[in-house]
Every structure is written in structure tokens, then in C-alpha cells.
Coordinates of C-alpha atoms in Angstrom, one line a residue:
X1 CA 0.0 0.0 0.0
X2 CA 1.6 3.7 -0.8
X3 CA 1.8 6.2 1.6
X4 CA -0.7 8.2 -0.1
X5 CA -3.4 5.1 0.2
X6 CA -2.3 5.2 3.7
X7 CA -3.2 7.8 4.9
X8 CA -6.5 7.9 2.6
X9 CA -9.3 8.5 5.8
X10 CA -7.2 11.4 7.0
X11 CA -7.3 12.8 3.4
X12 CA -10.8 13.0 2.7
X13 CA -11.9 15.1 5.7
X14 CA -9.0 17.5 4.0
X15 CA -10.3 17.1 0.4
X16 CA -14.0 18.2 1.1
X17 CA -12.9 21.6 3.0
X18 CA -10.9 22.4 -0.3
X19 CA -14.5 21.5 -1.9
X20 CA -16.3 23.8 0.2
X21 CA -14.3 26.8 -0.6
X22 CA -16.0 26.9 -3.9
X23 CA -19.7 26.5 -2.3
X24 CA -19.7 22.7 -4.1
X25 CA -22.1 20.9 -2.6
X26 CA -21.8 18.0 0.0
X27 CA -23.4 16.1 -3.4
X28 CA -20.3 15.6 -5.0
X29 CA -18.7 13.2 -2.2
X30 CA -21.8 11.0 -2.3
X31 CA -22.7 7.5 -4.3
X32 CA -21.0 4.9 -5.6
X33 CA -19.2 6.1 -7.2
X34 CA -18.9 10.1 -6.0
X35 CA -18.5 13.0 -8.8
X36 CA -15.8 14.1 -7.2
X37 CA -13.4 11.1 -7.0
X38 CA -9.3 11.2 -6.6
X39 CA -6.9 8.9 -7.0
X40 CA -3.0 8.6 -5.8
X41 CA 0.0 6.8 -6.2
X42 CA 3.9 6.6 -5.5
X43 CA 5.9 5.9 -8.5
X44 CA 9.7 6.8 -9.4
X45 CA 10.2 8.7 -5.7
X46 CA 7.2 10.8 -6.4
X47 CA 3.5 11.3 -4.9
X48 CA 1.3 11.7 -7.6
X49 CA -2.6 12.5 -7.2
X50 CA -5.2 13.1 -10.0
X51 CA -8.7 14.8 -9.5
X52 CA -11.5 14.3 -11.6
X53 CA -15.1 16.2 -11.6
X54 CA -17.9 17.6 -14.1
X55 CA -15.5 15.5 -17.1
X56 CA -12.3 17.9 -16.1
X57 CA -9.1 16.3 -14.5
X58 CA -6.1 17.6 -12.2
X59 CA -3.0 16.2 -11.8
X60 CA -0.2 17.4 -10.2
X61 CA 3.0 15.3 -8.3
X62 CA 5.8 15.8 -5.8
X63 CA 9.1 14.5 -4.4
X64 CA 8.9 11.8 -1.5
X65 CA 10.4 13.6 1.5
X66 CA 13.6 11.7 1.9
X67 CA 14.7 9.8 4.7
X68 CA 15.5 12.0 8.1
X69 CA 17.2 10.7 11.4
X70 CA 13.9 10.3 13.8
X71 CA 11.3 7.6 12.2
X72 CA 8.8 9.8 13.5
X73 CA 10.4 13.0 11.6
X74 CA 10.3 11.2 8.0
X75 CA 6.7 9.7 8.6
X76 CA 5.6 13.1 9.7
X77 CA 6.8 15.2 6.6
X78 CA 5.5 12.4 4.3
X79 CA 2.4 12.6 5.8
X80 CA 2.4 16.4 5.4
X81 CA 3.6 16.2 2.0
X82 CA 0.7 13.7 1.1
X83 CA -2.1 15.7 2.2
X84 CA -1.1 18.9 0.9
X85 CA -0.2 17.0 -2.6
X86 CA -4.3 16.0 -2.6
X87 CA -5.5 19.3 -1.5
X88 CA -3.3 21.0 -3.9
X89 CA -4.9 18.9 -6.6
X90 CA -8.4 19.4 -5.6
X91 CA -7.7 23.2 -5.3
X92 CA -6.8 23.1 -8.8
X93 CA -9.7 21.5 -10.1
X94 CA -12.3 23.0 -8.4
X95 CA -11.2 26.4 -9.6
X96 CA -11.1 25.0 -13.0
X97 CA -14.4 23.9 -12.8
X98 CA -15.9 27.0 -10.4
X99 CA -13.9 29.9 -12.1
X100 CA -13.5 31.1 -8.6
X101 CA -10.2 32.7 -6.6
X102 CA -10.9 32.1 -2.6
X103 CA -9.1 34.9 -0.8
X104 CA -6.9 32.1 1.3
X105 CA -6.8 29.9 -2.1
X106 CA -5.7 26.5 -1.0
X107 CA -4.9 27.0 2.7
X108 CA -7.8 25.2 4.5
X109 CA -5.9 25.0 8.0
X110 CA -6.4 27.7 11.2
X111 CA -3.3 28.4 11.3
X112 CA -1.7 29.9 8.4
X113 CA 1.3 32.2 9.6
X114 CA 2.4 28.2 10.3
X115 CA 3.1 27.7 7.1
X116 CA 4.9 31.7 6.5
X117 CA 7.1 30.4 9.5
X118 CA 8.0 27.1 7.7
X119 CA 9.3 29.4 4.8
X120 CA 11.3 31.7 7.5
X121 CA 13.1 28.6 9.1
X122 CA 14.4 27.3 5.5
X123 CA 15.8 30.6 5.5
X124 CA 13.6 33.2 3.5
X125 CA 12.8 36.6 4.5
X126 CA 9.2 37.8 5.3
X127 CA 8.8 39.4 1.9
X128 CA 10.3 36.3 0.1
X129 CA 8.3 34.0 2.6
X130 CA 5.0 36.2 1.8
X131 CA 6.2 35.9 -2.4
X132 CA 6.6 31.8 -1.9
X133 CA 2.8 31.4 -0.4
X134 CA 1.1 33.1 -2.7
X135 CA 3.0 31.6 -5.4
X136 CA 2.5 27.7 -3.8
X137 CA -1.4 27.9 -2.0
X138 CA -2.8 30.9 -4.3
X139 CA -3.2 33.1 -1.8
X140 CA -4.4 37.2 -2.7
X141 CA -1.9 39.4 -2.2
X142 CA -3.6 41.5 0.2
X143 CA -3.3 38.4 2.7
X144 CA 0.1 37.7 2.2
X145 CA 0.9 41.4 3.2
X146 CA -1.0 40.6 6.2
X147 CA 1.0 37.3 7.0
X148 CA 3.9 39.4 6.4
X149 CA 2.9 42.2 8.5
X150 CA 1.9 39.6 11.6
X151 CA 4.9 37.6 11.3
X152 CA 7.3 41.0 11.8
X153 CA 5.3 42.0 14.8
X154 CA 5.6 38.7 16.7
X155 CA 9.5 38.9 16.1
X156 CA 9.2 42.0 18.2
X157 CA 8.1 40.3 21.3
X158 CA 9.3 38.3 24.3
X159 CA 10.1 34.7 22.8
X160 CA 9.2 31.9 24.6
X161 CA 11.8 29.1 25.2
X162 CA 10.9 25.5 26.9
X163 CA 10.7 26.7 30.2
X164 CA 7.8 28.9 29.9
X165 CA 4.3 27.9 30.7
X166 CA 0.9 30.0 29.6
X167 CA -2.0 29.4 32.2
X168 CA -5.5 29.9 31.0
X169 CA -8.1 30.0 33.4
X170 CA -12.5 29.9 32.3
X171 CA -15.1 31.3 33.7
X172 CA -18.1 29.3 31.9
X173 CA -20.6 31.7 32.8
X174 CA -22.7 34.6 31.1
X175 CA -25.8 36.4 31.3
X176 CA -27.2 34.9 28.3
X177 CA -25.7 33.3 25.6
X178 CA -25.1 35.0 22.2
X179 CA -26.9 33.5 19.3
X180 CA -23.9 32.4 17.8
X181 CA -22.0 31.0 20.3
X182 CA -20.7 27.4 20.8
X183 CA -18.2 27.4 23.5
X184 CA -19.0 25.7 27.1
X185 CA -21.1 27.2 29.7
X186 CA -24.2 28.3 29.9
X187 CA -26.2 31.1 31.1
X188 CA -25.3 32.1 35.2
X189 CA -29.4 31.8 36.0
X190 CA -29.8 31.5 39.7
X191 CA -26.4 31.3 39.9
X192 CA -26.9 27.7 41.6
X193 CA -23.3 26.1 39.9
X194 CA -21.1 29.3 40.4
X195 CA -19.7 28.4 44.3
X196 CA -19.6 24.6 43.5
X197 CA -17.2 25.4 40.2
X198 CA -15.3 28.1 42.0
X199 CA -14.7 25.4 44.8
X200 CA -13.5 23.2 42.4
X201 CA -11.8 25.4 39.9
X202 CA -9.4 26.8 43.6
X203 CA -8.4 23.1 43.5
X204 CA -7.7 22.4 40.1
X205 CA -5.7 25.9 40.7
X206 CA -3.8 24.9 43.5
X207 CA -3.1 21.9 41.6
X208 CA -1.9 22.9 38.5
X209 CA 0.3 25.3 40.9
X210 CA 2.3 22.4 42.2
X211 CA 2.3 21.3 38.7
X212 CA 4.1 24.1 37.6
X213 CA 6.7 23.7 39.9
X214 CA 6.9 19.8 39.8
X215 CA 8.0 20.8 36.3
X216 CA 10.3 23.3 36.6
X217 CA 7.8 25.7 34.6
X218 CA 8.1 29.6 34.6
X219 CA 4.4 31.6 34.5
X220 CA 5.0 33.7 31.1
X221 CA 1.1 35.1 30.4
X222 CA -2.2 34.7 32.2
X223 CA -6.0 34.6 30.6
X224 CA -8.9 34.7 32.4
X225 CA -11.9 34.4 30.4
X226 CA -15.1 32.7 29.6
X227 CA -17.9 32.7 29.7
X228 CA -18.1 36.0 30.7
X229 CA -15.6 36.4 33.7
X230 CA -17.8 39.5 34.6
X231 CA -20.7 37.8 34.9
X232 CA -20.2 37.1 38.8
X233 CA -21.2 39.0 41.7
X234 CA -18.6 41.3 43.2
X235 CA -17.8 39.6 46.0
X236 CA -17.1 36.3 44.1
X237 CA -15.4 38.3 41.2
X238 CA -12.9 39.6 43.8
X239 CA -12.1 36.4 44.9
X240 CA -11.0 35.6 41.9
X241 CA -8.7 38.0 41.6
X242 CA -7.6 37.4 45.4
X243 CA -6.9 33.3 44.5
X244 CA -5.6 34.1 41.3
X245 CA -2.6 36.4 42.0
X246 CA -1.6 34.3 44.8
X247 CA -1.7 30.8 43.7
X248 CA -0.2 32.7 40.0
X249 CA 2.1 35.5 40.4
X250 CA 4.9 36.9 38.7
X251 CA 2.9 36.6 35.0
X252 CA 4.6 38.9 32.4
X253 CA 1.0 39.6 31.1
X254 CA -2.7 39.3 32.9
X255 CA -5.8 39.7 30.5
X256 CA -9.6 39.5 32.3
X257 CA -12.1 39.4 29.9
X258 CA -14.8 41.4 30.8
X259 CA -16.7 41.5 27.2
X260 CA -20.3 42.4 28.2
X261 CA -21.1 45.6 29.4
X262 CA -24.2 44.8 31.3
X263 CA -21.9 42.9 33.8
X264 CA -18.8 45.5 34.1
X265 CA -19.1 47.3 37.0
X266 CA -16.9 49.8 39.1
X267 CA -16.2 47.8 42.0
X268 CA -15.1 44.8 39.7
X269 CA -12.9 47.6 37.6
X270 CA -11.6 48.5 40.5
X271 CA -10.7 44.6 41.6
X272 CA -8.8 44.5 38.5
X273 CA -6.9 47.7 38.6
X274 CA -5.5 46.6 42.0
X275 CA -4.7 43.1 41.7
X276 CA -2.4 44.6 38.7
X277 CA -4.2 42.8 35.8
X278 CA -2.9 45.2 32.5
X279 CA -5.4 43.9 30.0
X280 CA -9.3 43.7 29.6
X281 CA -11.7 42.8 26.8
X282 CA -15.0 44.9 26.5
X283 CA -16.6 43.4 23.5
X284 CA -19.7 45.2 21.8
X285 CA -19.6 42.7 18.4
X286 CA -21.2 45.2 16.7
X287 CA -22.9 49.0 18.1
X288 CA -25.9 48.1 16.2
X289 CA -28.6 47.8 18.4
X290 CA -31.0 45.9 16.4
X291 CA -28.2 43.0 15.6
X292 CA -27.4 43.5 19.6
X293 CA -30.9 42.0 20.1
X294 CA -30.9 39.2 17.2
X295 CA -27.3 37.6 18.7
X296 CA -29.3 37.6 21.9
X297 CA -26.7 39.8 23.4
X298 CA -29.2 41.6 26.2
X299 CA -27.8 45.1 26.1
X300 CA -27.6 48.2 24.1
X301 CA -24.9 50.1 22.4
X302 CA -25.3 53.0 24.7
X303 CA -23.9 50.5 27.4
X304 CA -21.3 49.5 25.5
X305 CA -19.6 53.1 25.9
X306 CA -21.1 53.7 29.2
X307 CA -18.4 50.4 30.2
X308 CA -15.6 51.9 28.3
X309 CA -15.9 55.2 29.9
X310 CA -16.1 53.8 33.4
X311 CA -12.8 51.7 32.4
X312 CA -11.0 54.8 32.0
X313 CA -12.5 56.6 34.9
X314 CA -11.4 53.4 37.2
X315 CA -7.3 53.8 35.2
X316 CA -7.8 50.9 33.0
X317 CA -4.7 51.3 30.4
X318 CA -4.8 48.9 27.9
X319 CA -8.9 48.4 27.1
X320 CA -9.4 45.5 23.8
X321 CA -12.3 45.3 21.7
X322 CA -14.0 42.4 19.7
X323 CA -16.3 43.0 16.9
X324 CA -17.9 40.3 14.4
X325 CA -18.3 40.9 10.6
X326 CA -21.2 39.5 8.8
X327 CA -23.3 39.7 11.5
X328 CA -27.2 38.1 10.3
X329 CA -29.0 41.1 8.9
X330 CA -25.9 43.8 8.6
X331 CA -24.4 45.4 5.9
X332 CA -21.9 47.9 5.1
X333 CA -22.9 50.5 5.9
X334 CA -23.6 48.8 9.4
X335 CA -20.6 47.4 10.0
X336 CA -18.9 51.0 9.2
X337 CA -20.6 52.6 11.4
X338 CA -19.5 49.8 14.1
X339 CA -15.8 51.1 13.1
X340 CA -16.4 54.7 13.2
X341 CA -17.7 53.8 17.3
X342 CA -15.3 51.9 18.0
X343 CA -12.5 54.4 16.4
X344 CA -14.1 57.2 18.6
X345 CA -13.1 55.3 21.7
X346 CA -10.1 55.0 20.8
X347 CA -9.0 51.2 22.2
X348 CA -5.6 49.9 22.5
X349 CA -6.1 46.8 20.5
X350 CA -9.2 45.6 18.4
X351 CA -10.4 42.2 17.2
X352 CA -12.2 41.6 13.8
X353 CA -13.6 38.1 13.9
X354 CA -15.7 37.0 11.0
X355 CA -18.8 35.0 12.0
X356 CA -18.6 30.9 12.1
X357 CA -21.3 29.2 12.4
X358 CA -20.7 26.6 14.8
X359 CA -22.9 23.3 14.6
X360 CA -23.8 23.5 17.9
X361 CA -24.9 27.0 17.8
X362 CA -28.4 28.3 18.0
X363 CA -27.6 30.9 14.9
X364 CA -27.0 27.7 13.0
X365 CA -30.3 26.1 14.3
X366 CA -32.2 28.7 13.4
X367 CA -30.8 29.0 10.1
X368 CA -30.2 32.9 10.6
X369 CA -30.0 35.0 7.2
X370 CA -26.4 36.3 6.7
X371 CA -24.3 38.6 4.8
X372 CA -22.9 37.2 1.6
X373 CA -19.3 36.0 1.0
X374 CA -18.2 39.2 -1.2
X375 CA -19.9 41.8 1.7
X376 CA -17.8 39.8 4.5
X377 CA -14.7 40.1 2.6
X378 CA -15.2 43.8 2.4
X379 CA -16.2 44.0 6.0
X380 CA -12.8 42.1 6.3
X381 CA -11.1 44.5 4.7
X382 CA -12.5 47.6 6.4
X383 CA -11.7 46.3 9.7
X384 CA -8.5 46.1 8.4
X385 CA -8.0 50.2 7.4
X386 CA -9.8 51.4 10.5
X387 CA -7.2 49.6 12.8
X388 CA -4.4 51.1 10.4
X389 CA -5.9 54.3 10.8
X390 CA -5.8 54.2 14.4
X391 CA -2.6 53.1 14.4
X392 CA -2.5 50.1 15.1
X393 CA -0.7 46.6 13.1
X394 CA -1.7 43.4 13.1
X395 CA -0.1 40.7 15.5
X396 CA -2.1 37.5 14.9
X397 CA -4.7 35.8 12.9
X398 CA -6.7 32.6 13.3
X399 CA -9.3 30.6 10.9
X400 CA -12.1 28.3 11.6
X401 CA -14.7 26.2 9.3
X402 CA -18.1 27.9 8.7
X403 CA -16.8 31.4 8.4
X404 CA -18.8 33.8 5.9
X405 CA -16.7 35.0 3.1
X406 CA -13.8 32.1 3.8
X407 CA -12.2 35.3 5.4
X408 CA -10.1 35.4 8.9
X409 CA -10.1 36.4 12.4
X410 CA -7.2 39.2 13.0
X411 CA -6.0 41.1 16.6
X412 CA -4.8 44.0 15.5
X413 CA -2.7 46.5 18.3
X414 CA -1.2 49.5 19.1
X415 CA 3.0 49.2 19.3
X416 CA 3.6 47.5 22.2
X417 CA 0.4 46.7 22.9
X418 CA 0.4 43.1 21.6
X419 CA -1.0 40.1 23.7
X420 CA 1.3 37.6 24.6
X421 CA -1.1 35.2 25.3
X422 CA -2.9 35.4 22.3
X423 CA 0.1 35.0 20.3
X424 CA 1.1 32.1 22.3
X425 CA -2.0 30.1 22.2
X426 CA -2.7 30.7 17.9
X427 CA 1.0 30.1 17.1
X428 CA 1.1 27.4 19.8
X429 CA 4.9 28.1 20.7
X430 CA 4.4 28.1 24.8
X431 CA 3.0 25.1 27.1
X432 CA -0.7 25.9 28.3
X433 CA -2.3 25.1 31.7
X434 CA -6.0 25.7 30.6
X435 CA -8.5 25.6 34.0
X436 CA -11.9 25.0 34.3
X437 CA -14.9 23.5 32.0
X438 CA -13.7 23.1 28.2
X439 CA -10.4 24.2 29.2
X440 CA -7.5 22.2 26.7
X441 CA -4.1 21.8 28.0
X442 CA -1.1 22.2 25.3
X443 CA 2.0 20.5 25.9
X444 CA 4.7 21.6 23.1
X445 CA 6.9 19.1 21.7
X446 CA 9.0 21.6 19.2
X447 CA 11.3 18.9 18.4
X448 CA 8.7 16.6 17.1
X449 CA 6.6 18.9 15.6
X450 CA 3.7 17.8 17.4
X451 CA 1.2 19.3 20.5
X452 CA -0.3 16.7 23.1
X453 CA -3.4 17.7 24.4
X454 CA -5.1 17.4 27.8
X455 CA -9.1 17.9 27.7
X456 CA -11.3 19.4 30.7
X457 CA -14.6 18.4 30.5
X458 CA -17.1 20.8 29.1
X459 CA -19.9 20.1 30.7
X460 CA -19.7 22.8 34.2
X461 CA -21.6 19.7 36.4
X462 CA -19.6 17.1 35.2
X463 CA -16.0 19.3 35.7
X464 CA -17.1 19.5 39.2
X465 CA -17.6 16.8 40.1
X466 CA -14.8 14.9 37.9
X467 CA -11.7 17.9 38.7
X468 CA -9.6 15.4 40.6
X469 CA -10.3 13.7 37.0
X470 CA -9.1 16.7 35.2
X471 CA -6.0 17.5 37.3
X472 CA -4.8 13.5 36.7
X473 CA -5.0 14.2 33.2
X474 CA -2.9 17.5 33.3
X475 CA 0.1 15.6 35.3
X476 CA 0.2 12.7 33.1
X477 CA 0.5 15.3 30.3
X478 CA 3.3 17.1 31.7
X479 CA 4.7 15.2 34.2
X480 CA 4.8 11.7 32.6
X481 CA 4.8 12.2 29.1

């Protein structure tokens, strides 16, 4: 069997993303035998994959990796070169067949400044390393600027080395939960859960303290978010902060998330000023109010600034802000005015996601009417020349599946205003502790090119009562592995 038949199951998965960048239907895959059908082979130290669909044909080949020292090393980059040999292909025939230039062309991965640092280690330069992507997955220009531009800002910051460990702690709680959201937790309600979790998630904290030391690990960044950290009461909010910045001190970066304004208040502003946190979110998605109440969001745009104003009143320094493109029911001339609000408050970094339509979501069980693909790529790109006019460059970027447009989500910051964290959990460079429901440890292995993962539970009732579970699962990860 060749290493292409091999790894055959993996493929497919792969093959129908490509697919779904030109709108093809799920069709195509299906019967016996499918329209769209591939075939691949290894012959005279080459891969070699052919497409077929609608009576057109693709074929393209490439080397067999050769041999390296680690087993595990030459399987891997085979493996790699396989799948990106079959994607490649498909790529090629569906815009034969379509007519059709996707923004990202071939790249179906969430991670693509990945593949700009894989041309930086083999020893090009950004602009060369920008020149090679376009020219191998297809890419627009105007998105391998943006690689480009990321990629120079991250070599600006504090690298992190073995030693250094990222802890993430969740707050699966929020006041309701947005239309589109399909993250763990649920809304706070009677609050019934939040002392039994917090009791639990102390533990898990003390534990994963020990950890740290057991492993010789250095605290680099910390992230507390959600949920909606916000969402509790005062008094539990500055415990919190109390347990947090003595079971975790030391962090070269703290972000609290404290995205919806309808649970910010000045006592919990306060909290956070003092126990030294340097970073917040406030998140308004959009300043439509209208959209505010389709996304189930439960409060205005006029409370929105009301929480940004009392941030700065309170000495809050470095204030973020998320907003969503291709919201259901916007357009333009919506989302600009989003950007003209959010340029009048003048934040030190911004956010633009572009909406995914998770399965589990209730926007996707509704079947919620949305922008099309062309108006979220111009949203995409107006997000992009308000944060340049406020300053402010790029310093990392993320895909998912489901996103309108087949566009990206990008941070964007002020100099010196990038978040560690962020960086270090989308590059996936630094070890992560991650605490509490749906929380996923990373453990790095650089020299394998791999990340082993250790899964909290999503469920909140099940975390609690399973955390002596969780913390097992974190020391087998990083203390036995």
C-alpha cells in the first residue's frame, strides 16, 4: 500500500474543505461512485494525485520527503507532503471547474502564519516567505501582506523558550448566551453552579500550581476568560482575583475578559486595577442595536460606551475590543458605522472576527440569514484600514470552518500593545495550563513537531464533580509524558 493510500481517511476530511471553498455541494462526495473522485500513487520517488469532476481532471506530483534521522520526523513530513499533494490537486480543479479565486486559495488550516514560518526557518525573509505562499497555495496578495505584517510583529516580542508555561483560566458563565455562540457554559441563571465550580476550579488551581513547579515551569502570560468572567457578583469576582494572583504570580502579562457591558461594574474595575491585571476585553460585536438584540446579546450600544468610559475613569490602560463581521441582517454600511464607534473610543487593540457558524450554535439552528461571502470580505477589509488608521498593526490571525466570506479572524494593536497570550496560544509556541470546563491543555513538543493535548470536560456539572479527574490528566501530560 503507498503512503498516499495510507493515509487515505485522514485525506478525505481535508479534500472536502478544499471542496467547500468553492460553495460545491456535499453532493459531490456522495454515491457509488462520488462525482468528485481522486486517485493517488507513488511511483519513481514521487506522490502523484489526480482529481476528476464535471469531465475535467487535475494532476499534479511531488518528491517523497527523503529519509531524516527520527522515524517519526520522515513519517511526519511524508504525511504532510501527502495531504497537501491532494489538497493542492483538488484546489486546482475545483477552480477550473468553479472559475473562482478564494481569498486564502488553498490553505484550509487555522493556522496559516504556520506555514509563513515554515518558509522563515528554511531561511527566506518575510517578503520572500509572503512571495513563496502566494505563489504555492494561491493566496491574494492582500493576505500575504498581512501574514507578512503579523509575522514582523511577533518577532518584536518576548520569545518563549521550553521553560515557559501559559496558564488559561475559564469562567463558563454569562448572562445569556449570544446567538452564535458554541463554547462551554451556559447562562449564570440562579447562579446555583457558580460556588460549587469556583470550589473546584481553587483546586484544580492549586493543583496545577504544584504542577508548575513539579515541572520546573516559569508563569510567562495569564488569561482569564469565559464565559463572561464579569458575569459574577462582586464579591465572588474579587475572589477571583484574590486566588488568582496568589496561587499565580509573577505573570509577564494578565488579560480579564470582561466582554459584556451589562456585567462590568466599578467595583469589579476597581478589583482588577488593583490586583495589577494590565489587560481587559469589553466586547460590543457590533454597536448596532438591532443585531445587539438578534445575537441575543441583552444590552444596548449605549452601554457599550457607558463600560468603556467607566474603564478609564477606574485607570484601565490597555482596554481591547472584539467585533464580528457578517453579523445576520448587517451590511456595510452597518458594520462601518460599528468602526467609526469603536475608532471614537479609541482602544488599544481591536479584534475583527468573521462569523462561524458553529454546529452547535443556536444561529446555525435557526438558520439565521447572513451577509454574503463578497460583503464579509469587504467588511474584512475595512476592519482592516480602521485599525491602520488608528494606528494600530496586526499581530495575529486565526481561521475556523463555517466562516462567511472564507475570510479570517485578526487582533490588530497599538505598538507594544500586543497580547502575549494570544500569540502564544494561535502560534502554539508556549506550554498551556488551561482551568476549568472546556479548558485544553497544550504541551509543546518543538522537536517533534507535534502538541499533546489534555481535555477538561465541558460540561460545568460534570468538571465539578470529575476535577480530581481533570487535574490526573494534566500531570500525566506534563509530568509523565
Amino acid at each position: 500500500m503507498t503512503q498516499l493510500a495510507t493515509y487515505l481517511e485522514e485525506i478525505l476530511p481535508e479534500m472536502k474543505n478544499v471542496s467547500r471553498l468553492f460553495s460545491l455541494p456535499e453532493s459531490v462526495w456522495e454515491g457509488d461512485p462520488a462525482p468528485f473522485a481522486f486517485e493517488e500513487k507513488e511511483e519513481g520517488g514521487c506522490y502523484r494525485c489526480t482529481c476528476t469532476l464535471s469531465g475535467q481532471s487535475a494532476t499534479l506530483s511531488v518528491p517523497v520527503p527523503g529519509e531524516e534521522g527520527d522515524p517519526r520526523l520522515t513519517d511526519l513530513h511524508r504525511k504532510r507532503a501527502a495531504r497537501r499533494l491532494c489538497k493542492q490537486t483538488a484546489y486546482e480543479l475545483c477552480r477550473k471547474v468553479t472559475g473562482l479565486h478564494p481569498a486564502w486559495g488553498s490553505m484550509t488550516g487555522v493556522r496559516p502564519t504556520h506555514l509563513m514560518y515554515e518558509e522563515l526557518h528554511r531561511g527566506l525573509t518575510p517578503a520572500e516567505a509572503a512571495r513563496q505562499l502566494q505563489q504555492t497555495f494561491d493566496i491574494l496578495p492582500e493576505k500575504a501582506s498581512l501574514l507578512q505584517d503579523i509575522v514582523t510583529v511577533q518577532s518584536r516580542l518576548t520569545p518563549p523558550n521550553d521553560g515557559d508555561m501559559d496558564v488559561y483560566v475559564g469562567i463558563p458563565f454569562c448572562t445569556t448566551r449570544c446567538a452564535y455562540c458554541s463554547f462551554s457554559g451556559g447562562e449564570i441563571g440562579d447562579g446555583r453552579l457558580v460556588e460549587p465550580y469556583l470550589a473546584a476550579l481553587w483546586q484544580e488551581m492549586d493543583a496545577c500550581a504544584a504542577l508548575m513547579r513539579d515541572a520546573g515551569k516559569r508563569l510567562r502570560a495569564v488569561y482569564v476568560g469565559g464565559g463572561t468572567p464579569t458575569s459574577l457578583n462582586e464579591e465572588q469576582f474579587a475572589r477571583l482575583m484574590d486566588k488568582l494572583m496568589t496561587t499565580f504570580p509573577g505573570a509577564e502579562e494578565y488579560t480579564v475578559e470582561a466582554g459584556r457591558p451589562d456585567t462590568v461594574t466599578r467595583g469589579k474595575l476597581a478589583c482588577i486595577r488593583d490586583h495589577g491585571v494590565g489587560r481587559i476585553s469589553i466586547n460590543p460585536q457590533t454597536m448596532v442595536d438591532r443585531t445587539l438584540e438578534v445575537i441575543g446579546r441583552g444590552h444596548t450600544a449605549r452601554q457599550i460606551e457607558e463600560a468603556y468610559a467607566l474603564a478609564r475613569q477606574v485607570g484601565i490602560s490597555h482596554i481591547n475590543m472584539d467585533v464580528i463581521a457578517a453579523l445576520p441582517g448587517e451590511d456595510l454600511h452597518d458594520f462601518a458605522y460599528t468602526m467609526e464607534k469603536a475608532q471614537a473610543l479609541h482602544p488599544e487593540s481591536l479584534t475583527v472576527h468573521t462569523l462561524a457558524i458553529k454546529r452547535s450554535s443556536k444561529m446555525h439552528l435557526e438558520h439565521a440569514p447572513l451577509p454574503d461571502g463578497d460583503t464579509a470580505a469587504a467588511m474584512v477589509h475595512m476592519g482592516l484600514e480602521t485599525a491602520k488608521a488608528m494606528g494600530m498593526t496586526p499581530y495575529y490571525l486565526y481561521r475556523q470552518k463555517y466562516m462567511a466570506g472564507n475570510q479570517e479572524n485578526v487582533g490588530y494593536a497599538l505598538p507594544g500593545h500586543a497580547c502575549l497570550y494570544n500569540v502564544d496560544i494561535m502560534e502554539e509556541t508556549t506550554h498551556i495550563l488551561a482551568l476549568g470546563a472546556g479548558g485544553i491543555s497544550k504541551r509543546v513538543y518543538p522537536e517533534e513537531g507535534r502538541i499533546g493535548r489534555a481535555p477538561n470536560v465541558y460540561n460545568i456539572e460534570q468538571y465539578i464533580a470529575r476535577v480530581e479527574e481533570m487535574i490526573r490528566r494534566k500531570r500525566e501530560l506534563f509530568l509523565e509524558g
